[in-house]
PDB file of C-alpha atoms in Angstrom:
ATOM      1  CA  UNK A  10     -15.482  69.502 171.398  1.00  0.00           C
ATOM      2  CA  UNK A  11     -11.774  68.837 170.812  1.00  0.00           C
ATOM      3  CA  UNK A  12      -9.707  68.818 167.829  1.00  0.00           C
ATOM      4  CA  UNK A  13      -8.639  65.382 166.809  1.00  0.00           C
ATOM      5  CA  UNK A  14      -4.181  65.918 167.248  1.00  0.00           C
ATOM      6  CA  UNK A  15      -3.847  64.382 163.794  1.00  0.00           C
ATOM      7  CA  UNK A  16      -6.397  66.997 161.993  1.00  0.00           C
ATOM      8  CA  UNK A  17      -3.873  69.404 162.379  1.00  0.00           C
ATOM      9  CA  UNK A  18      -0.849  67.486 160.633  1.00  0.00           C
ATOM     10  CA  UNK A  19      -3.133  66.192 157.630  1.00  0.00           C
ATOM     11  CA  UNK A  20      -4.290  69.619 157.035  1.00  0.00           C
ATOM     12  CA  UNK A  21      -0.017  70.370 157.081  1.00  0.00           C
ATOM     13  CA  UNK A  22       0.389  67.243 155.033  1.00  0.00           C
ATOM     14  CA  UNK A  23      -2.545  68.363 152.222  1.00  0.00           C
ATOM     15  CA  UNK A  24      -1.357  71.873 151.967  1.00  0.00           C
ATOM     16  CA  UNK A  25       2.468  70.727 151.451  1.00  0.00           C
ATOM     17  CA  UNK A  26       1.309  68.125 148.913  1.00  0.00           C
ATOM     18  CA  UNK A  27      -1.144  70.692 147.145  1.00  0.00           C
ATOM     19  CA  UNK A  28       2.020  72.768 146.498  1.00  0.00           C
ATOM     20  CA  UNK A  29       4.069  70.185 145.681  1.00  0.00           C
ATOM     21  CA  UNK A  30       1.960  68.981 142.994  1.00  0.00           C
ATOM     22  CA  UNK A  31       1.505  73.078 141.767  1.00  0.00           C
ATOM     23  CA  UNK A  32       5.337  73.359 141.250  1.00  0.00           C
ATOM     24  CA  UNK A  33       5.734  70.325 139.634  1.00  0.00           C
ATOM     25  CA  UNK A  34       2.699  71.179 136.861  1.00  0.00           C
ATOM     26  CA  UNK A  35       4.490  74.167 136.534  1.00  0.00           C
ATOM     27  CA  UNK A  36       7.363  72.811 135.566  1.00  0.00           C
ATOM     28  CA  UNK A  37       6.281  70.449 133.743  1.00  0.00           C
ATOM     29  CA  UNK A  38       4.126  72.563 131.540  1.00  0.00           C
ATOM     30  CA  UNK A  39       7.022  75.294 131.376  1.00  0.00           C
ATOM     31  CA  UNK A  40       9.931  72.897 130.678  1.00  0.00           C
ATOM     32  CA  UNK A  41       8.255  70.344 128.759  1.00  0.00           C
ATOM     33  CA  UNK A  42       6.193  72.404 126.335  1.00  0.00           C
ATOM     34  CA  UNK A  43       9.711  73.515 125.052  1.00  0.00           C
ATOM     35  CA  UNK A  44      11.474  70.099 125.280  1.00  0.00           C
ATOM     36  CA  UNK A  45      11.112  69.803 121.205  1.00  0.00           C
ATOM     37  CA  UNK A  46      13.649  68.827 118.388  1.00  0.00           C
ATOM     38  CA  UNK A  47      13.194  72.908 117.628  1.00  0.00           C
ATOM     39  CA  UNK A  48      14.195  74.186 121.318  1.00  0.00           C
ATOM     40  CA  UNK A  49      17.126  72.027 120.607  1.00  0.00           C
ATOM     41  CA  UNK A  50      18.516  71.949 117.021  1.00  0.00           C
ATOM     42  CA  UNK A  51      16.695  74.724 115.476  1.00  0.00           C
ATOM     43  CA  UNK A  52      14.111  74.900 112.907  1.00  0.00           C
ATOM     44  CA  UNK A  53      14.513  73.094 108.934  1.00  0.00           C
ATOM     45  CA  UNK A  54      16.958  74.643 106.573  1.00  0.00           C
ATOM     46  CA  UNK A  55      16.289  75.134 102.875  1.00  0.00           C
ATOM     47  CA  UNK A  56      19.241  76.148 100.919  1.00  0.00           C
ATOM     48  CA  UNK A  57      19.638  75.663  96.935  1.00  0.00           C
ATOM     49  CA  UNK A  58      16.227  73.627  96.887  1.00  0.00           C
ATOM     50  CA  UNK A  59      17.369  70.933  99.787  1.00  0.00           C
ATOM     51  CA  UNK A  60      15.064  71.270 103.145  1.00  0.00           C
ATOM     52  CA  UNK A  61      17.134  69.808 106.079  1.00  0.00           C
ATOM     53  CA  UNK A  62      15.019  68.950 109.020  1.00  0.00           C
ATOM     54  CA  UNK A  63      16.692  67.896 112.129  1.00  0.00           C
ATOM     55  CA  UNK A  64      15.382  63.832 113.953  1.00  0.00           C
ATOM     56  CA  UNK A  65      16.646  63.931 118.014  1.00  0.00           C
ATOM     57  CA  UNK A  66      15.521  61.981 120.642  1.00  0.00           C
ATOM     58  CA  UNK A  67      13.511  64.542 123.097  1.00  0.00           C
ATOM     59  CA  UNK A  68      12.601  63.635 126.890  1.00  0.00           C
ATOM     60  CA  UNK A  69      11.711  64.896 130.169  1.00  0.00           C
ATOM     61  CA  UNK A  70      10.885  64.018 133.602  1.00  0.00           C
ATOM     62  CA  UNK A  71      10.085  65.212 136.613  1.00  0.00           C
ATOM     63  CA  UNK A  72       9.219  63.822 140.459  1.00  0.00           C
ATOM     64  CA  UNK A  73       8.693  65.627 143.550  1.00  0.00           C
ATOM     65  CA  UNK A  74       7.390  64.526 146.963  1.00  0.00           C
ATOM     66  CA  UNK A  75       6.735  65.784 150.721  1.00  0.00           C
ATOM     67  CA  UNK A  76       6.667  64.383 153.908  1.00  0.00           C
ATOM     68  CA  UNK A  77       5.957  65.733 157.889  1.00  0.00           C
ATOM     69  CA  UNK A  78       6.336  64.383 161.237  1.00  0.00           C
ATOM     70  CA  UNK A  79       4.356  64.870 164.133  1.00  0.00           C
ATOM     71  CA  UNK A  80       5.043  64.626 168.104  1.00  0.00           C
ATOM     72  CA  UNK A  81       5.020  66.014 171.595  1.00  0.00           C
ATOM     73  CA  UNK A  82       4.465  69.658 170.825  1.00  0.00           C
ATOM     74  CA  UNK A  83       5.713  69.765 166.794  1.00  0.00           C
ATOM     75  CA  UNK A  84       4.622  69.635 163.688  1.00  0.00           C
ATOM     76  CA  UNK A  85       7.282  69.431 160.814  1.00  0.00           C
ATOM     77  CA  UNK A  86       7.093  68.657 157.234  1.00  0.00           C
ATOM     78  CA  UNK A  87       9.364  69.318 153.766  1.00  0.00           C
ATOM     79  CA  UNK A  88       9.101  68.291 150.657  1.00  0.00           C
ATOM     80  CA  UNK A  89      11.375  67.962 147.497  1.00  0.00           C
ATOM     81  CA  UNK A  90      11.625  68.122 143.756  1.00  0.00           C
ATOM     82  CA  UNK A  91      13.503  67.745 140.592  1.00  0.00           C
ATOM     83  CA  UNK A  92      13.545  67.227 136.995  1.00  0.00           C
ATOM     84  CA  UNK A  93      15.757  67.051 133.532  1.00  0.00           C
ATOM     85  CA  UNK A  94      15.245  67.343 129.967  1.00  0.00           C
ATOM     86  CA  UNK A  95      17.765  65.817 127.467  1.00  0.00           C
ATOM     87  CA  UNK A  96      18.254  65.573 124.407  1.00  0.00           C
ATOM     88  CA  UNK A  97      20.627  63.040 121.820  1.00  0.00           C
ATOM     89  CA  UNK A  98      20.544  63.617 117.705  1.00  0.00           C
ATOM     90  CA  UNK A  99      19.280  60.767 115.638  1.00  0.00           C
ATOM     91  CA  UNK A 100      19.482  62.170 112.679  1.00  0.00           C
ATOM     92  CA  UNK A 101      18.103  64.600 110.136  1.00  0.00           C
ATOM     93  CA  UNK A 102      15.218  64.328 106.862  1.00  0.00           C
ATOM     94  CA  UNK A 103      17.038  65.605 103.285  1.00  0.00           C
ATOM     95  CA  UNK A 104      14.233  67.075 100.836  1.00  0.00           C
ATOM     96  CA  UNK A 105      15.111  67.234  97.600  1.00  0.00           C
ATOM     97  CA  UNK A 106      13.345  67.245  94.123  1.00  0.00           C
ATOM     98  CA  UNK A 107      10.495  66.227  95.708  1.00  0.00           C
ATOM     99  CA  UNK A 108      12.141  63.132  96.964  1.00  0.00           C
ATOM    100  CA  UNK A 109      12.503  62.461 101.243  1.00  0.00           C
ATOM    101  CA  UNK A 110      15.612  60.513 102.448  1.00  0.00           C
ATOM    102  CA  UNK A 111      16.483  59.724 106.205  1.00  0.00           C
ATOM    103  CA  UNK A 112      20.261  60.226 107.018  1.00  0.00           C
ATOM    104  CA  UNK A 113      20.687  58.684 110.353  1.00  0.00           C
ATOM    105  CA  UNK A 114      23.832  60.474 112.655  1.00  0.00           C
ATOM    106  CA  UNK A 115      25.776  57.866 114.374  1.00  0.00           C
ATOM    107  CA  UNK A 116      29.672  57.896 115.777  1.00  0.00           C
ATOM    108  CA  UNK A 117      32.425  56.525 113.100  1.00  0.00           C
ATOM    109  CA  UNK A 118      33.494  54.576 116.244  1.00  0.00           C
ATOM    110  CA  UNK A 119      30.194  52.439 115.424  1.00  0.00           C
ATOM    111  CA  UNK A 120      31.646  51.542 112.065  1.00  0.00           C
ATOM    112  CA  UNK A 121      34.699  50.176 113.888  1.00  0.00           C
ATOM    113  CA  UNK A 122      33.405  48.424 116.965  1.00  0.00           C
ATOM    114  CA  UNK A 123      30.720  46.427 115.322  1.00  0.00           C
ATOM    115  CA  UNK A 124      32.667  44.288 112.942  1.00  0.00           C
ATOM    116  CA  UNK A 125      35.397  44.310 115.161  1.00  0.00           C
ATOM    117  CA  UNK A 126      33.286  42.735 117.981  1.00  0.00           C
ATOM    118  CA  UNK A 127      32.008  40.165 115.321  1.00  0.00           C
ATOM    119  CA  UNK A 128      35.527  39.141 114.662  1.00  0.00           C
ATOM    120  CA  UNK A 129      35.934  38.937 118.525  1.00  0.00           C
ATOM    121  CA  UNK A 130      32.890  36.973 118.925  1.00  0.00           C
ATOM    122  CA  UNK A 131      33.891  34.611 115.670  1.00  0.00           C
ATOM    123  CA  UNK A 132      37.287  33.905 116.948  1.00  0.00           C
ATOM    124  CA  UNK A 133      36.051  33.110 120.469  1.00  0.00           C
ATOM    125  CA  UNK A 134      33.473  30.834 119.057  1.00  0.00           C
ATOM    126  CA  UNK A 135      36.402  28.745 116.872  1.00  0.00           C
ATOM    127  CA  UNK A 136      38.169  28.421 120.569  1.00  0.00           C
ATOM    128  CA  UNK A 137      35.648  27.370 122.305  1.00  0.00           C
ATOM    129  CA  UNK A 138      34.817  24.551 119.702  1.00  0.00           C
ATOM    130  CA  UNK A 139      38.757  23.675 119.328  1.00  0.00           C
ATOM    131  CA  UNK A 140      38.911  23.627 123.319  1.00  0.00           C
ATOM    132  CA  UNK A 141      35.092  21.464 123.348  1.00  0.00           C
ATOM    133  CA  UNK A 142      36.914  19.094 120.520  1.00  0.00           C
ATOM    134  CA  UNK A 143      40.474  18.615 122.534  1.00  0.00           C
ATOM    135  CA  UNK A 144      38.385  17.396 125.484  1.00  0.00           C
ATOM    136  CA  UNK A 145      36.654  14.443 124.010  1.00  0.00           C
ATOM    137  CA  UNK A 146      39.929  13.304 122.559  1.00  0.00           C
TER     138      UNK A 146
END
């Protein structure tokens, strides 16, 4: 009885993918167990009777994958892998006399940009109706 050629490169191809998906549970569980707004920004604050605790945005994700080729006389395979984590402050929770208030954290450029785009957005609106109005005369 004869081996079938292919047995050979699908045993390849299920050990490569067996330890692909091993490295990627271990990162996932090692990395992502400690993606928190803690890891990050540290744990609440109480000072003079006001708790601070700290809002981000938290995320991971990882992907991996492996491949082989077979021929005349070789067997090759590889696989790959990679991941990030990142974080982005939202904001933080003020406690204070028993009372809970949510004080978002955004850029001072926001305060500028928006009304400035709806003065762009105004002003190209009055052209485009002066412009729509000097046609049907």
């Amino acid at each position: 009885m004869t081996i079938p050629e292919n047995l050979e490169q699908h045993r390849f191809t299920s050990d490569a993918a067996d330890a692909a998906a091993r490295l990627l549970e271990r990162l996932t569980h090692g990395l992502g167990g400690r993606a928190s707004v803690e890891a990050v920004f540290g744990e609440p604050i109480t000072h003079d009777g006001v708790t601070v605790i700290p809002v981000a945005s938290v995320g991971y994700g990882f992907g991996g994958g492996t491949g082989s080729e077979s021929g005349v006389e070789k067997l090759a395979g590889g696989g790959g892998g990679g991941g990030g984590v990142g974080a982005r402050p939202l904001g933080y929770i003020e406690i204070t006399s028993g009372t809970t208030r949510y004080r978002p954290i955004h850029s001072h450029w926001i305060d500028l940009l928006i009304p400035l785009a709806a003065i762009l957005a105004a002003s190209g609106v009055k052209a485009a109706v002066r412009a729509a109005r000097a046609r049907r005369r």
